[in-house]
XYZ file of C-alpha atoms in Angstrom:
398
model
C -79.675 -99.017 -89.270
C -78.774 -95.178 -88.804
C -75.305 -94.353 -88.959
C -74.602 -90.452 -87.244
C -71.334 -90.848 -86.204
C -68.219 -90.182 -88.808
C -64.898 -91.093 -88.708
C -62.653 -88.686 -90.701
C -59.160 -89.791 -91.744
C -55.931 -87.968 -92.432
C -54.845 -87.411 -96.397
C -53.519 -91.069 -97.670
C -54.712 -93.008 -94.638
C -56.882 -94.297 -97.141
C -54.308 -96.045 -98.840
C -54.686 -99.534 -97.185
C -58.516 -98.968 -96.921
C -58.340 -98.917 -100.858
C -55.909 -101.794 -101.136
C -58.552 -103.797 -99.265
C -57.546 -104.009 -95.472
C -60.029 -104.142 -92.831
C -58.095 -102.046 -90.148
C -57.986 -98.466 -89.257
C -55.124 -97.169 -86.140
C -55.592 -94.158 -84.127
C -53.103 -92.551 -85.417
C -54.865 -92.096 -88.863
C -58.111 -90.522 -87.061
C -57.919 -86.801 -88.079
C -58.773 -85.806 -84.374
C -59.467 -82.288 -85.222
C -62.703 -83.421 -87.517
C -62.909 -86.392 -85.407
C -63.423 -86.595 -81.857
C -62.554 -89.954 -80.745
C -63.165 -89.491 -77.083
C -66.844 -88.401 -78.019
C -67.204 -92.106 -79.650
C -68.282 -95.234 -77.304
C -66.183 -98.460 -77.647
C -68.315 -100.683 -80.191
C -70.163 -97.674 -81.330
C -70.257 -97.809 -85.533
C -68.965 -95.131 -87.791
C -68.913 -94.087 -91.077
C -65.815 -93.651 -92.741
C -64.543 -90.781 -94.615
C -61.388 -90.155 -96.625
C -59.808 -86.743 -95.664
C -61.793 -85.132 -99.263
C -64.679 -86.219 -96.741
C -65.622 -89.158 -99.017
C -67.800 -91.676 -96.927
C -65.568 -94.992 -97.863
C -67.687 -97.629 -95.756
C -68.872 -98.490 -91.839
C -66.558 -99.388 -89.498
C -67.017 -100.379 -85.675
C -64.795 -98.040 -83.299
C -62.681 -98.331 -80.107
C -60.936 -95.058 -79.318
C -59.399 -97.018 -76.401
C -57.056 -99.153 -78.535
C -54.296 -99.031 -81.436
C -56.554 -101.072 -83.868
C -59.192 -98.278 -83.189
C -61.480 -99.366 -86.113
C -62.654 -102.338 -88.268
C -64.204 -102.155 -91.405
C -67.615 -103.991 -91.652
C -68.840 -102.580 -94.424
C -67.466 -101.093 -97.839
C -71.493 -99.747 -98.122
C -71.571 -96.459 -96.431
C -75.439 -97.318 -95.706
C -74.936 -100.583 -94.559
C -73.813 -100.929 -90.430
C -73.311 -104.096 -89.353
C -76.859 -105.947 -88.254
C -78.628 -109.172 -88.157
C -79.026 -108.477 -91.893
C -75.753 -108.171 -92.777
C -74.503 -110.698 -89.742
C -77.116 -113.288 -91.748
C -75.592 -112.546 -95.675
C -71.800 -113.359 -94.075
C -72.843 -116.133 -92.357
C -74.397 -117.626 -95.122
C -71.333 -117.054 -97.119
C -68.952 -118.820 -94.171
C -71.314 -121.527 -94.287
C -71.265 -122.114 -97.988
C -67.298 -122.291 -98.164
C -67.184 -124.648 -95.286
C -69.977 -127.100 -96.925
C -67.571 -126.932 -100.214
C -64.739 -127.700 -98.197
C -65.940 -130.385 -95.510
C -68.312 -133.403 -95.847
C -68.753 -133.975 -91.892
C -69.962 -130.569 -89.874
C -66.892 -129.974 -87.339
C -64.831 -127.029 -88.270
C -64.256 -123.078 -87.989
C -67.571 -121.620 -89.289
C -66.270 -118.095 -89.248
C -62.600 -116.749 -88.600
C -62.191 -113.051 -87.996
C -60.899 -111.111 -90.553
C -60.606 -113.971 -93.025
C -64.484 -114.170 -93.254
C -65.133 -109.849 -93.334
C -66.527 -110.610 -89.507
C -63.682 -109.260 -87.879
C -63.291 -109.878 -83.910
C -65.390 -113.273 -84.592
C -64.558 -116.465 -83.845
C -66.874 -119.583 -84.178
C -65.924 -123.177 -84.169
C -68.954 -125.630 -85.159
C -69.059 -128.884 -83.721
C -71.996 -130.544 -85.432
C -75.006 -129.034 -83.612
C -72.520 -127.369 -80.948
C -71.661 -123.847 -81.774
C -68.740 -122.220 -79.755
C -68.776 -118.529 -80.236
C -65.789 -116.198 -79.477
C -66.460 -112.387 -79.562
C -63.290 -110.995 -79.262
C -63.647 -106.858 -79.932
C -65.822 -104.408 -78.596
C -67.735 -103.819 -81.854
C -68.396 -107.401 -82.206
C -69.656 -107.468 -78.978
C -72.224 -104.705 -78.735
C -73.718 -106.773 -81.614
C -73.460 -109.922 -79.698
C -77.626 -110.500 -79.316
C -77.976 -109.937 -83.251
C -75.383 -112.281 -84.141
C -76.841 -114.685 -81.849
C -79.731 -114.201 -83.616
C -78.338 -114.278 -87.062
C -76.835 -117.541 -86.417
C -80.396 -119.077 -85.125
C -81.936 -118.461 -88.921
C -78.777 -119.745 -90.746
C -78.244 -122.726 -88.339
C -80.327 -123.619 -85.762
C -77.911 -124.827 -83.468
C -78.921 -127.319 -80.543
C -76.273 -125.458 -77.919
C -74.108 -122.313 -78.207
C -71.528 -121.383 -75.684
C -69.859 -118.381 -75.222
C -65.936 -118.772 -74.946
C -65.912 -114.492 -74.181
C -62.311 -115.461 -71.816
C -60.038 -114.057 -74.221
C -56.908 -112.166 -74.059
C -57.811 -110.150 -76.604
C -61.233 -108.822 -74.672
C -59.470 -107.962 -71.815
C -57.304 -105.556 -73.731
C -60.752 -104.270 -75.484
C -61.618 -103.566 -72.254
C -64.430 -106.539 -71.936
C -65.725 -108.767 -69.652
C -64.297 -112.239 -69.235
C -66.817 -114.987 -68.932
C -67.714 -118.755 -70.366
C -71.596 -119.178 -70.885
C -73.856 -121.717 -72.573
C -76.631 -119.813 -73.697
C -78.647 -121.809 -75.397
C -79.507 -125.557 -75.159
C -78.065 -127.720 -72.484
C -74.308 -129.126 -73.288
C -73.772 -132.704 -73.347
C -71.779 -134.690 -71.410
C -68.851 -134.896 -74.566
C -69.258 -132.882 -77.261
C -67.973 -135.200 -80.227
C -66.328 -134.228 -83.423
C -64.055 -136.182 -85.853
C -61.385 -135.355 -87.633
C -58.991 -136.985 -90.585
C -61.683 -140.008 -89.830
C -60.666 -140.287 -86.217
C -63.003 -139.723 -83.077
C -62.599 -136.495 -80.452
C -63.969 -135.115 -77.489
C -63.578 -131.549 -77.361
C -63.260 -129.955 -73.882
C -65.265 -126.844 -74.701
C -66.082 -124.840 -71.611
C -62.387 -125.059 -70.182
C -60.037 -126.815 -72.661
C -58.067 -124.082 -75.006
C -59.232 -121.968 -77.113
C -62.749 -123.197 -78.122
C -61.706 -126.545 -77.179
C -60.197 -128.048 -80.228
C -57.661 -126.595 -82.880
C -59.036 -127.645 -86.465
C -56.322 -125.282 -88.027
C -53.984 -128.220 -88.280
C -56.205 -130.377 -89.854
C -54.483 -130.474 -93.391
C -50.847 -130.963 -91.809
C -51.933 -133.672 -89.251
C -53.733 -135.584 -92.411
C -50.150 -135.479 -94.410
C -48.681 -136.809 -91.053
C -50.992 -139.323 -91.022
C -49.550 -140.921 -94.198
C -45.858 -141.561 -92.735
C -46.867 -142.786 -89.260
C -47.249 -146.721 -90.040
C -45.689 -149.161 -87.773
C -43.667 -145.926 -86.204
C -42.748 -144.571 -82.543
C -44.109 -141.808 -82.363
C -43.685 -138.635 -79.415
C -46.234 -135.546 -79.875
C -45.258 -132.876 -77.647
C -47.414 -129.722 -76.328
C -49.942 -132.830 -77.104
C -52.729 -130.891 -75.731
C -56.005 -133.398 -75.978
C -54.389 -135.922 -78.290
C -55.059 -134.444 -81.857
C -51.698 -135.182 -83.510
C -51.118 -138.546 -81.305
C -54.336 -140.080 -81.518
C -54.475 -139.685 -85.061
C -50.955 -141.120 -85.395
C -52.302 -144.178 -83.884
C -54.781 -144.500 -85.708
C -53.094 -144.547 -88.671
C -50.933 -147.511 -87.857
C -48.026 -146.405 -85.631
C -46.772 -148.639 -83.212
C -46.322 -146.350 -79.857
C -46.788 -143.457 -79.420
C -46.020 -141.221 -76.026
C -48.399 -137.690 -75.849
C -46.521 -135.149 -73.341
C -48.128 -132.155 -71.728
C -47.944 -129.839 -68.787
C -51.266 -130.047 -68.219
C -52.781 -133.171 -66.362
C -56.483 -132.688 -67.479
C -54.895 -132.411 -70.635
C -53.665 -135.771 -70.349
C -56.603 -137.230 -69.167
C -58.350 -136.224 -72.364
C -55.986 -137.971 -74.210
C -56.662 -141.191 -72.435
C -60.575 -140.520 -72.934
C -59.563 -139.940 -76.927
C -57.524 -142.561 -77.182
C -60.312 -145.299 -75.827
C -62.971 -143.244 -78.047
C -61.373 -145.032 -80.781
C -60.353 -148.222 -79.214
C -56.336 -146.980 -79.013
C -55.527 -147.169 -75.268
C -53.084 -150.186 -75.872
C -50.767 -147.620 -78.200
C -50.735 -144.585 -76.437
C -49.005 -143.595 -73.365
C -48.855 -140.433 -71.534
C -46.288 -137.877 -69.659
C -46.779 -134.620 -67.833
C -44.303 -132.618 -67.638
C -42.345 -129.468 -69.216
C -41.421 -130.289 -72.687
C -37.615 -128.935 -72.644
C -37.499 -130.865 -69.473
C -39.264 -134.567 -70.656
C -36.398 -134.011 -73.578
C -33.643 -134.056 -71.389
C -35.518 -136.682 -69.182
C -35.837 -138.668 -72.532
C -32.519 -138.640 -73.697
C -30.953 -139.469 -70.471
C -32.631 -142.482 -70.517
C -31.777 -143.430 -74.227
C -34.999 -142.835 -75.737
C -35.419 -143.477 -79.734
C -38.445 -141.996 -82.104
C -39.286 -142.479 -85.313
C -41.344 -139.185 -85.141
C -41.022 -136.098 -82.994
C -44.062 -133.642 -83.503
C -43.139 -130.251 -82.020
C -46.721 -128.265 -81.602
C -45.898 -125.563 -78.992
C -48.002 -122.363 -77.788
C -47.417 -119.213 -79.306
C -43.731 -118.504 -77.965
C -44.003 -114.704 -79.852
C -46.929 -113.174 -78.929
C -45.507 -109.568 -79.321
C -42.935 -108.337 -81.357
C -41.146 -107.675 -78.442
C -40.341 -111.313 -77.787
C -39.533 -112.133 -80.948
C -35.388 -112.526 -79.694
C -36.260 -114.865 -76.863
C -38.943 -116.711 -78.191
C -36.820 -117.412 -82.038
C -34.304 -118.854 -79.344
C -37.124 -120.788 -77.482
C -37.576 -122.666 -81.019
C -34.390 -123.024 -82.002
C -33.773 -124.946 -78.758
C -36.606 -127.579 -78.582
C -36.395 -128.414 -82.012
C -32.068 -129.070 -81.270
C -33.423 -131.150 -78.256
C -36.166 -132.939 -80.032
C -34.287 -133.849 -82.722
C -31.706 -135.724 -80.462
C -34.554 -138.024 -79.457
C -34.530 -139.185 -83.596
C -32.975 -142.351 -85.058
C -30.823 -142.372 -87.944
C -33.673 -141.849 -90.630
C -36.144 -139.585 -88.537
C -38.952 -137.811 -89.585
C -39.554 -133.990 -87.468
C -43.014 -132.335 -87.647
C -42.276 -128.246 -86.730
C -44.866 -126.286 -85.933
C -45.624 -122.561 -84.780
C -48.881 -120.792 -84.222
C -46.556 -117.267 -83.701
C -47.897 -114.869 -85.905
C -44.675 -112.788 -85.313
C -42.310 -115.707 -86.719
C -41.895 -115.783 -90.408
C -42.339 -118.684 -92.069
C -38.338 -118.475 -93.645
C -36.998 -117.736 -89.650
C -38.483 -121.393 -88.978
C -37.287 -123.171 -91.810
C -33.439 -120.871 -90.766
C -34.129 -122.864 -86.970
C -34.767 -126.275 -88.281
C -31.737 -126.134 -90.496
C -29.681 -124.979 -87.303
C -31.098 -127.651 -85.640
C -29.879 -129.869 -88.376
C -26.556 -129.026 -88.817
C -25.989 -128.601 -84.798
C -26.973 -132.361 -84.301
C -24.373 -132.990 -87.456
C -26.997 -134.697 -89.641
C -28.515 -133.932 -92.606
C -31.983 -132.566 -93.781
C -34.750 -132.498 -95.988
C -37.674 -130.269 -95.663
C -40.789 -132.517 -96.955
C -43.869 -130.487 -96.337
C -44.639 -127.132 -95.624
C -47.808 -126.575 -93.960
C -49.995 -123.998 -92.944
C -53.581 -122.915 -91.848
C -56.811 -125.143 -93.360
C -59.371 -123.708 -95.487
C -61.530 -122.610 -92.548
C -59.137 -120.465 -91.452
C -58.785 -118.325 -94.583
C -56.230 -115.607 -95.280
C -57.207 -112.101 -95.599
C -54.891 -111.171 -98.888
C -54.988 -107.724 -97.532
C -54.220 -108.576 -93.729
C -50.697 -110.835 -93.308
C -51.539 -110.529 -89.578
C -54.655 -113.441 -90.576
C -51.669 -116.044 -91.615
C -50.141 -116.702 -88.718
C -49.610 -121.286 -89.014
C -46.690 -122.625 -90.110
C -45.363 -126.675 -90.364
C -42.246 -128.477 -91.215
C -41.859 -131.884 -92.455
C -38.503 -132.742 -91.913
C -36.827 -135.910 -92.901
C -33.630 -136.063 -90.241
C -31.205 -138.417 -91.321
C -27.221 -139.158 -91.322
C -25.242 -139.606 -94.320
């Protein structure tokens, strides 16, 4: 492709360029050599250094903070079905290391040099998340790309992101190609799902906690078990299919629920799992009051920091449901933590589980520490593309 656009940058906002990141903010556009107003959203670029050294290709957005992405450390090489094909392959080839069975995150942003990408591969199901403006103006090459490397049966479009609306893009949920069956299946730790694709969160399923719910899966035997935030049943399905005795899924969301029920008789575990709607801080109380006991309490909330700006209330957010949640243990408990907040450091929740610890007047022992799976890889350059985080806790008195 033909790159004519440039994008200059001031002296030393190369630094991070150099040091391997993928992002470029507006305010290290030189304005005067570059006129970002003059550039469309999605449009490509080459990048200079401020000695006007071209440093790679980069897709623009003058209408946001991250106002460019690297694509390309090639100055001659934009971002096309070419190039879309090579990184695929690559994604592909890490996940078929990695993974014997075909359900998992083909490509992750950043993590995989396709930044504003998303795709989550359910066997011959693709669900594809285009997430920037540069990624989508390159939307019917991509499409194309992944047609040579995969030929998938079905791909949908999950474009209802909060992420495009602040890129300024359409909202929208689309199959375009194939016709979606009635459950699209995938399995996970050896256990059955079906993945609500065209209006379940996300793309449907979360395989990011893959790893942690497989160590979980080792301690559940013959235990009561309560998975909060449950969603469709991934940590409490799993737990009864590894052997525990009861366990109780809770979530605000009804069709949620139902799913649950629908993944539980998948794999013949309807007789051990119950189910509860309701808010979680309020099923706690409800819980308690009525003497409730667990073995296991798994904590897997939404994001409760999605902004640095609500980092305050939402530290306090998980500093109080894992105090409440661990009232609900026995004497000899076992607490599985989680947070998907980017904005929380990993040391802040281990600081909140110790609270939580010492306010119930017990004593604890952090087992596990968790994070992202393999097909979610960390950018070493970007922290922003580490953003999982889970605690095994052993709760116990002395």
């Amino acid at each position: 492709m033909t790159l004519t656009r440039t994008l200059r940058l001031k002296k030393h906002a190369d630094r991070r360029l150099k040091a391997g990141h993928l992002w470029l903010y507006s305010n290290e556009i030189d304005t005067g050599a570059t006129s970002l107003k003059d550039i469309e959203a999605g449009e490509q670029a080459v990048v200079e250094a401020a000695n006007g050294k071209a440093l790679g290709v980069a897709y623009v957005n003058p209408h946001s903070l991250i106002c460019a992405r690297m694509v390309s450390r090639d100055p001659t090489q934009g971002l096309d079905r070419s190039l879309l094909v090579h990184r695929l392959n690559q994604a592909l080839a890490l996940r078929e290391r990695l993974f014997a069975r075909p359900y998992y995150r083909l490509v992750h942003g950043e993590g995989d040099l396709l930044p504003g990408l998303v795709i989550d591969r359910y066997d011959e199901v693709l669900v594809v998340q285009f997430n920037t403006a540069g990624m989508q103006a390159v939307a019917a090459e991509l499409l194309d790309a992944l047609d040579k490397v995969l030929s998938p049966r079905v791909v949908v479009l999950r474009n209802d992101t909060s992420g495009r609306r602040q890129e300024g893009l359409e909202l929208g949920v689309e199959v375009v190609k194939g016709e979606l069956p009635e459950r699209v299946l995938l399995e996970e730790n050896g256990v059955r799902f079906a993945a609500p694709v065209l209006d379940g969160q996300k793309t449907g399923w979360f395989y990011d906690h893959r790893v942690n719910r497989a160590w979980l899966n080792g301690l559940v035997a013959g235990k009561r078990v309560l998975d909060l935030f449950s969603y469709v049943g991934g940590w409490g399905v799993q737990a009864a299919a590894n052997g525990a005795s009861e366990v109780l899924c809770v979530d605000a969301s009804g069709p949620a629920l139902e799913r649950v029920a629908e993944n539980a008789a998948l794999n013949g575990l309807h007789e051990q799992v119950a189910v509860g709607e309701g808010d979680a801080f309020e099923v706690l109380a409800a819980l308690k009051a009525d003497g409730e006991e667990f073995d296991v309490v798994i904590l897997d909330p939404p994001a409760f920091i999605r902004k640095r700006k609500d980092i305050p209330n939402g530290e306090r957010a998980y500093a109080k449901l894992n105090r409440e949640a661990m009232r609900l243990l026995g004497r000899d408990g076992l607490l599985l933590s989680a947070s998907c907040s980017m904005h929380l450091a990993p040391e802040r929740l281990v600081d909140m589980v110790r609270g939580a610890v010492r306010h119930q007047d017990r004593q604890g022992q952090i087992l596990f520490q968790g994070h992202q799976g393999p097909d979610h890889p960390v950018h070493p350059a970007i922290p922003e593309t580490s953003y999982l985080k889970a605690l095994g806790v052993r709760v116990f008195r002395d």
